[in-house]
Amino acid sequence: MTRIPLSLIINGQTHEVLAEPHRTLLDVLRTDLGLIGTKENCLEAECGVCTVLLEGAAVNACILLAAQCQGRAILTIEGLAAPGQLHPLQQAFIDHGAVQCGYCIPGMILAAKAYLDENPEPDENGVREALAGNLCRCTGYQRIIEATLSAARALRASPSSACRETAR
Amino acid sequence: MTFDYHEPTSLREAIELGARFGVDGRFLAGGTDLMVQIHRGRLNPRHVVSLQCVPGLDAIEVDGAISLGARVTHRRIETTTDFQGALRALVEGAEVVGGHQVRNVATVGGNIVNASPAADVVVVLLALEARLTSLGPAGERTIALDGFGTAPGVTVLRPNELLTRASFPRLAPRTATAFLKAGRRRAMEISIACVAARLTLDAALERCQDVRIALGAVAPTAMRARSAERYLEGRPLTDEVTREAGRIAATECRPIGDVRASARYRALLVATLVPRVLARCLERIRFHTS
């Protein structure tokens, strides 16, 4: 089977991988690069647990070929904050008890980040709509919404607290 | 499941690859359908030809006729300023598809060639009388969107052709559009039924001068409600008249019953949504011309 050499810019770092052309970004992230913060579930772009940011936009890594990401900037949950630190969204999710089993949270937080990057002053409806592509079977969403709104306030108060800016 | 991946950098190269691979090849745009079908084992292409590096497929043109390149995403439609006014139905159709992750990548062209009877944006384009442009080894041809889909998932596009854009005429004065969809919940939902309309009023803003009504998810393909359109022409748009148009549309649609809704419920939705969509158009025309 032919493998193609790919250069993926993940969390600001360039990774060279050899991957079969049919493999998804999700698979390469988890299997080849050990970045298992991006979760795998429906594989049909329904549940959002595999959400990553591709050039700043939230996308489902389960239906994106790794080959399509050649040379493009990808942000995963591992790169959201500097090592040992928390992004205001992560801190807010903890503070608001927005996490139960946790499986949906990496995707949820990245979808929220993409939305807050474009909408720094969101209202509740906006946040609900922005997170519609991320399913959570534990929390009932309310605390996730509250945490996201609270993170938006924290980010407005101190924009530099977002430790690392995504390449767009 | 495995395939070879190709990334042409010009339309010409994309067409050559498409022609060479024929039924063994598939064009890849947003992948929100193709990749799912491949994962499910329903499609097994030997060659996947990504369109992401082909220039010229993602343009939106609004001078004269309006044209949407095949690779224009739902997100782009939502955020296009020119569609916030009389062409609002395009935004309304695009913003109810999937979540942000899907709309960031899912394209107009994919939506059309996919030929799902429930494709929301396609229903809007049908009400706008869109024409499609395809390119193949023999050159370009134009195909009316009405009749492009022949059954769920089946179109008249030839295997060696690439859909390049959808275009439709500029709206006449005193015209507005609207789109409404019914689903079991508000997000991430496939339409149980959806309706789009393009309405033009007479100079007195009372009678219907011209109307197009398109229905989704109530027939094997998106369809025009032609009897309802004929009934409305020249009539004053009273509540009674628009309700009757809804009843007529409900009799001309051909819904199935499935896991989402019974056939009878779908027809009832058409009868309800048609007058509501017309009322929205009316409101919009009066608002913009007053």
mmCIF file of C-alpha atoms in Angstrom, chain B:
data_model
loop_
_atom_site.group_PDB
_atom_site.id
_atom_site.type_symbol
_atom_site.label_atom_id
_atom_site.label_comp_id
_atom_site.label_asym_id
_atom_site.label_seq_id
_atom_site.Cartn_x
_atom_site.Cartn_y
_atom_site.Cartn_z
ATOM 1 C CA MET B 1 -11.465 0.461 2.330
ATOM 2 C CA THR B 2 -8.583 2.098 0.589
ATOM 3 C CA PHE B 3 -8.024 4.427 -2.313
ATOM 4 C CA ASP B 4 -5.492 6.625 -4.024
ATOM 5 C CA TYR B 5 -5.637 10.318 -3.221
ATOM 6 C CA HIS B 6 -5.242 12.999 -5.872
ATOM 7 C CA GLU B 7 -5.035 16.725 -5.426
ATOM 8 C CA PRO B 8 -5.300 18.480 -8.792
ATOM 9 C CA THR B 9 -4.378 22.152 -8.855
ATOM 10 C CA SER B 10 -6.435 23.200 -11.867
ATOM 11 C CA LEU B 11 -9.932 22.551 -13.197
ATOM 12 C CA ARG B 12 -8.439 21.037 -16.296
ATOM 13 C CA GLU B 13 -6.417 18.557 -14.289
ATOM 14 C CA ALA B 14 -9.436 17.701 -12.124
ATOM 15 C CA ILE B 15 -11.528 16.978 -15.218
ATOM 16 C CA GLU B 16 -8.774 14.844 -16.729
ATOM 17 C CA LEU B 17 -8.554 12.769 -13.546
ATOM 18 C CA GLY B 18 -12.343 12.502 -13.357
ATOM 19 C CA ALA B 19 -12.485 11.307 -16.963
ATOM 20 C CA ARG B 20 -9.664 8.833 -16.457
ATOM 21 C CA PHE B 21 -11.176 7.224 -13.350
ATOM 22 C CA GLY B 22 -14.845 7.314 -14.426
ATOM 23 C CA VAL B 23 -17.003 5.341 -11.985
ATOM 24 C CA ASP B 24 -13.907 4.276 -9.997
ATOM 25 C CA GLY B 25 -13.288 7.868 -8.939
ATOM 26 C CA ARG B 26 -15.031 10.338 -6.671
ATOM 27 C CA PHE B 27 -14.568 14.061 -6.288
ATOM 28 C CA LEU B 28 -14.073 15.103 -2.669
ATOM 29 C CA ALA B 29 -15.194 18.531 -1.462
ATOM 30 C CA GLY B 30 -16.275 18.843 2.197
ATOM 31 C CA GLY B 31 -16.447 15.078 2.673
ATOM 32 C CA THR B 32 -19.444 15.293 5.020
ATOM 33 C CA ASP B 33 -21.288 12.784 2.872
ATOM 34 C CA LEU B 34 -18.568 11.027 0.861
ATOM 35 C CA MET B 35 -16.422 10.122 3.861
ATOM 36 C CA VAL B 36 -19.442 8.846 5.788
ATOM 37 C CA GLN B 37 -20.531 6.693 2.835
ATOM 38 C CA ILE B 38 -16.998 5.313 2.546
ATOM 39 C CA HIS B 39 -16.857 4.525 6.281
ATOM 40 C CA ARG B 40 -20.197 2.755 6.038
ATOM 41 C CA GLY B 41 -18.910 0.683 3.134
ATOM 42 C CA ARG B 42 -21.598 1.990 0.795
ATOM 43 C CA LEU B 43 -19.057 3.599 -1.502
ATOM 44 C CA ASN B 44 -15.698 2.146 -2.287
ATOM 45 C CA PRO B 45 -13.922 4.439 -4.755
ATOM 46 C CA ARG B 46 -10.479 3.447 -6.034
ATOM 47 C CA HIS B 47 -9.556 7.094 -6.480
ATOM 48 C CA VAL B 48 -10.512 10.131 -4.468
ATOM 49 C CA VAL B 49 -9.922 13.436 -6.236
ATOM 50 C CA SER B 50 -9.838 16.306 -3.746
ATOM 51 C CA LEU B 51 -11.043 19.640 -5.080
ATOM 52 C CA GLN B 52 -9.484 21.690 -2.284
ATOM 53 C CA CYS B 53 -6.592 23.014 -4.383
ATOM 54 C CA VAL B 54 -8.628 23.661 -7.524
ATOM 55 C CA PRO B 55 -8.923 27.433 -7.909
ATOM 56 C CA GLY B 56 -12.133 29.137 -8.971
ATOM 57 C CA LEU B 57 -14.644 26.777 -7.374
ATOM 58 C CA ASP B 58 -15.247 28.790 -4.221
ATOM 59 C CA ALA B 59 -16.367 32.100 -5.702
ATOM 60 C CA ILE B 60 -19.655 33.838 -4.948
ATOM 61 C CA GLU B 61 -20.638 36.299 -7.662
ATOM 62 C CA VAL B 62 -23.449 38.777 -7.168
ATOM 63 C CA ASP B 63 -23.068 41.106 -10.165
ATOM 64 C CA GLY B 64 -26.008 40.459 -12.482
ATOM 65 C CA ALA B 65 -26.876 36.794 -12.102
ATOM 66 C CA ILE B 66 -25.908 35.301 -8.763
ATOM 67 C CA SER B 67 -23.491 32.418 -8.867
ATOM 68 C CA LEU B 68 -22.264 30.054 -6.163
ATOM 69 C CA GLY B 69 -19.147 28.019 -6.868
ATOM 70 C CA ALA B 70 -19.488 24.315 -6.133
ATOM 71 C CA ARG B 71 -17.051 24.501 -3.235
ATOM 72 C CA VAL B 72 -18.766 27.411 -1.450
ATOM 73 C CA THR B 73 -19.440 26.188 2.070
ATOM 74 C CA HIS B 74 -22.650 26.535 4.049
ATOM 75 C CA ARG B 75 -20.727 28.779 6.415
ATOM 76 C CA ARG B 76 -19.788 31.113 3.552
ATOM 77 C CA ILE B 77 -23.459 31.423 2.564
ATOM 78 C CA GLU B 78 -24.386 32.234 6.163
ATOM 79 C CA THR B 79 -21.813 34.996 6.389
ATOM 80 C CA THR B 80 -22.270 36.565 2.940
ATOM 81 C CA THR B 81 -23.609 40.083 3.407
ATOM 82 C CA ASP B 82 -25.360 40.101 0.019
ATOM 83 C CA PHE B 83 -27.608 37.245 1.152
ATOM 84 C CA GLN B 84 -28.911 38.954 4.287
ATOM 85 C CA GLY B 85 -31.658 40.873 2.429
ATOM 86 C CA ALA B 86 -34.026 39.564 -0.245
ATOM 87 C CA LEU B 87 -31.994 36.367 -0.634
ATOM 88 C CA ARG B 88 -32.331 35.583 3.074
ATOM 89 C CA ALA B 89 -33.737 32.100 2.278
ATOM 90 C CA LEU B 90 -30.229 31.001 1.301
ATOM 91 C CA VAL B 91 -28.950 31.879 4.763
ATOM 92 C CA GLU B 92 -31.989 30.264 6.377
ATOM 93 C CA GLY B 93 -31.387 27.067 4.419
ATOM 94 C CA ALA B 94 -27.650 26.994 5.144
ATOM 95 C CA GLU B 95 -27.759 27.771 8.871
ATOM 96 C CA VAL B 96 -29.958 24.818 9.787
ATOM 97 C CA VAL B 97 -27.630 22.200 8.336
ATOM 98 C CA GLY B 98 -25.601 20.173 10.855
ATOM 99 C CA GLY B 99 -23.418 21.897 13.422
ATOM 100 C CA HIS B 100 -20.664 24.441 12.882
ATOM 101 C CA GLN B 101 -18.159 21.672 12.169
ATOM 102 C CA VAL B 102 -20.260 20.398 9.283
ATOM 103 C CA ARG B 103 -21.184 23.816 7.909
ATOM 104 C CA ASN B 104 -17.527 24.893 7.934
ATOM 105 C CA VAL B 105 -16.743 22.264 5.302
ATOM 106 C CA ALA B 106 -19.999 21.071 3.678
ATOM 107 C CA THR B 107 -20.398 22.588 0.213
ATOM 108 C CA VAL B 108 -23.186 23.707 -2.077
ATOM 109 C CA GLY B 109 -21.917 21.455 -4.855
ATOM 110 C CA GLY B 110 -21.796 18.433 -2.579
ATOM 111 C CA ASN B 111 -25.299 19.172 -1.378
ATOM 112 C CA ILE B 112 -26.553 19.254 -4.969
ATOM 113 C CA VAL B 113 -24.787 16.197 -6.411
ATOM 114 C CA ASN B 114 -25.647 14.198 -3.321
ATOM 115 C CA ALA B 115 -29.288 14.495 -4.396
ATOM 116 C CA SER B 116 -30.804 13.973 -0.978
ATOM 117 C CA PRO B 117 -34.489 14.945 -1.160
ATOM 118 C CA ALA B 118 -33.991 16.644 2.225
ATOM 119 C CA ALA B 119 -31.020 18.869 1.241
ATOM 120 C CA ASP B 120 -32.087 22.233 2.621
ATOM 121 C CA VAL B 121 -30.002 24.556 0.435
ATOM 122 C CA VAL B 122 -31.058 22.667 -2.691
ATOM 123 C CA VAL B 123 -34.699 23.403 -1.903
ATOM 124 C CA VAL B 124 -33.875 27.107 -1.690
ATOM 125 C CA LEU B 125 -31.943 26.997 -4.975
ATOM 126 C CA LEU B 126 -34.923 25.284 -6.610
ATOM 127 C CA ALA B 127 -37.200 28.142 -5.559
ATOM 128 C CA LEU B 128 -34.601 30.523 -7.041
ATOM 129 C CA GLU B 129 -34.740 28.618 -10.362
ATOM 130 C CA ALA B 130 -31.061 27.774 -10.248
ATOM 131 C CA ARG B 131 -29.209 26.403 -13.214
ATOM 132 C CA LEU B 132 -26.134 24.257 -12.797
ATOM 133 C CA THR B 133 -22.942 24.303 -14.783
ATOM 134 C CA SER B 134 -20.971 21.117 -15.226
ATOM 135 C CA LEU B 135 -17.648 20.562 -16.881
ATOM 136 C CA GLY B 136 -16.487 17.357 -18.533
ATOM 137 C CA PRO B 137 -14.052 16.268 -21.232
ATOM 138 C CA ALA B 138 -16.596 17.384 -23.863
ATOM 139 C CA GLY B 139 -16.783 20.866 -22.340
ATOM 140 C CA GLU B 140 -19.259 22.808 -20.282
ATOM 141 C CA ARG B 141 -23.019 22.295 -20.150
ATOM 142 C CA THR B 142 -25.848 23.938 -18.279
ATOM 143 C CA ILE B 143 -28.497 21.862 -16.548
ATOM 144 C CA ALA B 144 -31.645 23.096 -14.809
ATOM 145 C CA LEU B 145 -31.609 22.186 -11.116
ATOM 146 C CA ASP B 146 -35.257 21.180 -11.530
ATOM 147 C CA GLY B 147 -34.916 17.664 -12.924
ATOM 148 C CA PHE B 148 -31.194 17.352 -12.071
ATOM 149 C CA GLY B 149 -31.966 14.840 -9.337
ATOM 150 C CA THR B 150 -33.978 11.876 -10.607
ATOM 151 C CA ALA B 151 -34.205 9.762 -7.426
ATOM 152 C CA PRO B 152 -32.610 9.840 -3.960
ATOM 153 C CA GLY B 153 -28.858 9.961 -4.587
ATOM 154 C CA VAL B 154 -29.246 9.845 -8.373
ATOM 155 C CA THR B 155 -28.648 12.739 -10.772
ATOM 156 C CA VAL B 156 -28.210 13.308 -14.502
ATOM 157 C CA LEU B 157 -24.570 14.312 -13.937
ATOM 158 C CA ARG B 158 -22.274 11.990 -15.900
ATOM 159 C CA PRO B 159 -19.504 10.162 -14.014
ATOM 160 C CA ASN B 160 -16.825 12.127 -15.871
ATOM 161 C CA GLU B 161 -18.427 15.504 -15.180
ATOM 162 C CA LEU B 162 -17.759 17.932 -12.365
ATOM 163 C CA LEU B 163 -20.398 20.325 -11.100
ATOM 164 C CA THR B 164 -18.716 23.725 -11.043
ATOM 165 C CA ARG B 165 -21.420 26.178 -9.992
ATOM 166 C CA ALA B 166 -25.080 26.965 -9.427
ATOM 167 C CA SER B 167 -26.437 30.273 -10.641
ATOM 168 C CA PHE B 168 -29.783 31.971 -10.649
ATOM 169 C CA PRO B 169 -31.226 35.232 -11.990
ATOM 170 C CA ARG B 170 -31.124 38.395 -9.979
ATOM 171 C CA LEU B 171 -34.347 38.996 -8.066
ATOM 172 C CA ALA B 172 -37.004 41.264 -9.549
ATOM 173 C CA PRO B 173 -38.134 44.322 -7.582
ATOM 174 C CA ARG B 174 -40.724 43.696 -4.834
ATOM 175 C CA THR B 175 -39.354 40.189 -4.316
ATOM 176 C CA ALA B 176 -38.406 38.315 -1.174
ATOM 177 C CA THR B 177 -37.479 34.759 -0.283
ATOM 178 C CA ALA B 178 -37.942 32.632 2.818
ATOM 179 C CA PHE B 179 -37.207 29.103 3.990
ATOM 180 C CA LEU B 180 -38.674 27.059 6.830
ATOM 181 C CA LYS B 181 -37.914 23.560 7.956
ATOM 182 C CA ALA B 182 -39.572 21.190 10.380
ATOM 183 C CA GLY B 183 -37.565 18.673 12.359
ATOM 184 C CA ARG B 184 -37.868 16.855 15.673
ATOM 185 C CA ARG B 185 -35.398 19.220 17.287
ATOM 186 C CA ARG B 186 -33.721 22.480 16.414
ATOM 187 C CA ALA B 187 -30.153 21.370 15.754
ATOM 188 C CA MET B 188 -28.340 18.641 13.836
ATOM 189 C CA GLU B 189 -31.576 17.515 12.271
ATOM 190 C CA ILE B 190 -32.553 16.226 8.863
ATOM 191 C CA SER B 191 -35.698 17.927 7.593
ATOM 192 C CA ILE B 192 -38.982 16.096 8.031
ATOM 193 C CA ALA B 193 -40.276 18.621 5.552
ATOM 194 C CA CYS B 194 -39.000 21.977 4.363
ATOM 195 C CA VAL B 195 -40.346 24.715 2.135
ATOM 196 C CA ALA B 196 -38.695 27.589 0.277
ATOM 197 C CA ALA B 197 -40.424 30.347 -1.635
ATOM 198 C CA ARG B 198 -39.550 33.272 -3.854
ATOM 199 C CA LEU B 199 -42.426 35.732 -4.063
ATOM 200 C CA THR B 200 -42.830 38.828 -6.230
ATOM 201 C CA LEU B 201 -45.723 41.185 -5.524
ATOM 202 C CA ASP B 202 -47.497 43.514 -7.946
ATOM 203 C CA ALA B 203 -46.884 47.258 -7.788
ATOM 204 C CA ALA B 204 -49.687 47.710 -5.238
ATOM 205 C CA LEU B 205 -47.986 45.133 -2.984
ATOM 206 C CA GLU B 206 -51.181 43.131 -2.731
ATOM 207 C CA ARG B 207 -51.344 40.503 -5.402
ATOM 208 C CA CYS B 208 -48.943 37.755 -6.275
ATOM 209 C CA GLN B 209 -47.226 38.626 -9.520
ATOM 210 C CA ASP B 210 -44.863 35.661 -9.576
ATOM 211 C CA VAL B 211 -44.082 32.871 -7.150
ATOM 212 C CA ARG B 212 -41.905 29.789 -6.897
ATOM 213 C CA ILE B 213 -42.446 27.251 -4.140
ATOM 214 C CA ALA B 214 -40.055 24.366 -3.545
ATOM 215 C CA LEU B 215 -40.602 21.456 -1.182
ATOM 216 C CA GLY B 216 -37.990 19.214 0.445
ATOM 217 C CA ALA B 217 -38.177 15.744 2.019
ATOM 218 C CA VAL B 218 -41.677 15.103 0.687
ATOM 219 C CA ALA B 219 -40.839 13.376 -2.620
ATOM 220 C CA PRO B 220 -37.937 11.310 -4.030
ATOM 221 C CA THR B 221 -36.280 14.609 -5.029
ATOM 222 C CA ALA B 222 -36.695 18.235 -4.030
ATOM 223 C CA MET B 223 -39.744 19.405 -6.007
ATOM 224 C CA ARG B 224 -41.620 22.482 -7.145
ATOM 225 C CA ALA B 225 -45.226 22.889 -6.003
ATOM 226 C CA ARG B 226 -46.415 23.940 -9.436
ATOM 227 C CA SER B 227 -50.171 23.691 -8.845
ATOM 228 C CA ALA B 228 -49.862 25.884 -5.769
ATOM 229 C CA GLU B 229 -47.755 28.373 -7.760
ATOM 230 C CA ARG B 230 -50.375 28.527 -10.558
ATOM 231 C CA TYR B 231 -53.162 28.972 -8.046
ATOM 232 C CA LEU B 232 -51.390 31.933 -6.405
ATOM 233 C CA GLU B 233 -50.582 33.889 -9.554
ATOM 234 C CA GLY B 234 -52.636 37.090 -9.738
ATOM 235 C CA ARG B 235 -54.424 36.422 -6.453
ATOM 236 C CA PRO B 236 -54.353 38.768 -3.458
ATOM 237 C CA LEU B 237 -52.262 37.184 -0.726
ATOM 238 C CA THR B 238 -54.862 36.917 2.001
ATOM 239 C CA ASP B 239 -54.544 34.316 4.749
ATOM 240 C CA GLU B 240 -57.289 32.328 3.094
ATOM 241 C CA VAL B 241 -55.473 32.278 -0.246
ATOM 242 C CA THR B 242 -52.095 31.270 1.211
ATOM 243 C CA ARG B 243 -53.771 28.523 3.265
ATOM 244 C CA GLU B 244 -55.403 27.188 0.119
ATOM 245 C CA ALA B 245 -51.983 27.247 -1.602
ATOM 246 C CA GLY B 246 -50.695 25.135 1.295
ATOM 247 C CA ARG B 247 -53.525 22.633 0.865
ATOM 248 C CA ILE B 248 -52.809 22.393 -2.861
ATOM 249 C CA ALA B 249 -49.080 21.889 -2.239
ATOM 250 C CA ALA B 250 -49.912 19.160 0.281
ATOM 251 C CA THR B 251 -51.861 17.265 -2.375
ATOM 252 C CA GLU B 252 -49.132 17.488 -5.000
ATOM 253 C CA CYS B 253 -46.244 16.314 -2.792
ATOM 254 C CA ARG B 254 -45.494 12.588 -2.634
ATOM 255 C CA PRO B 255 -44.048 11.908 0.822
ATOM 256 C CA ILE B 256 -43.068 8.582 2.310
ATOM 257 C CA GLY B 257 -43.507 7.541 5.916
ATOM 258 C CA ASP B 258 -40.260 6.649 7.663
ATOM 259 C CA VAL B 259 -38.509 6.743 11.015
ATOM 260 C CA ARG B 260 -38.825 10.546 11.176
ATOM 261 C CA ALA B 261 -42.490 11.025 10.325
ATOM 262 C CA SER B 262 -45.496 9.456 8.636
ATOM 263 C CA ALA B 263 -46.425 10.430 5.092
ATOM 264 C CA ARG B 264 -49.626 12.036 6.372
ATOM 265 C CA TYR B 265 -47.739 14.173 8.884
ATOM 266 C CA ARG B 266 -45.325 15.324 6.183
ATOM 267 C CA ALA B 267 -48.226 16.429 3.990
ATOM 268 C CA LEU B 268 -49.751 18.275 6.961
ATOM 269 C CA LEU B 269 -46.423 20.040 7.490
ATOM 270 C CA VAL B 270 -46.403 21.172 3.872
ATOM 271 C CA ALA B 271 -49.926 22.562 4.297
ATOM 272 C CA THR B 272 -48.700 24.491 7.357
ATOM 273 C CA LEU B 273 -45.268 25.598 6.168
ATOM 274 C CA VAL B 274 -46.332 26.949 2.752
ATOM 275 C CA PRO B 275 -48.585 29.707 4.138
ATOM 276 C CA ARG B 276 -45.993 30.539 6.820
ATOM 277 C CA VAL B 277 -43.224 30.881 4.258
ATOM 278 C CA LEU B 278 -45.439 33.061 2.069
ATOM 279 C CA ALA B 279 -46.329 35.224 5.069
ATOM 280 C CA ARG B 280 -42.600 35.732 5.740
ATOM 281 C CA CYS B 281 -41.992 36.729 2.119
ATOM 282 C CA LEU B 282 -44.877 39.191 2.280
ATOM 283 C CA GLU B 283 -43.597 40.732 5.487
ATOM 284 C CA ARG B 284 -40.126 41.081 4.022
ATOM 285 C CA ILE B 285 -41.270 42.706 0.783
ATOM 286 C CA ARG B 286 -43.432 45.185 2.649
ATOM 287 C CA PHE B 287 -40.657 45.920 5.102
ATOM 288 C CA HIS B 288 -38.059 46.534 2.401
ATOM 289 C CA THR B 289 -40.270 48.563 0.061
ATOM 290 C CA SER B 290 -41.874 50.766 2.706
#
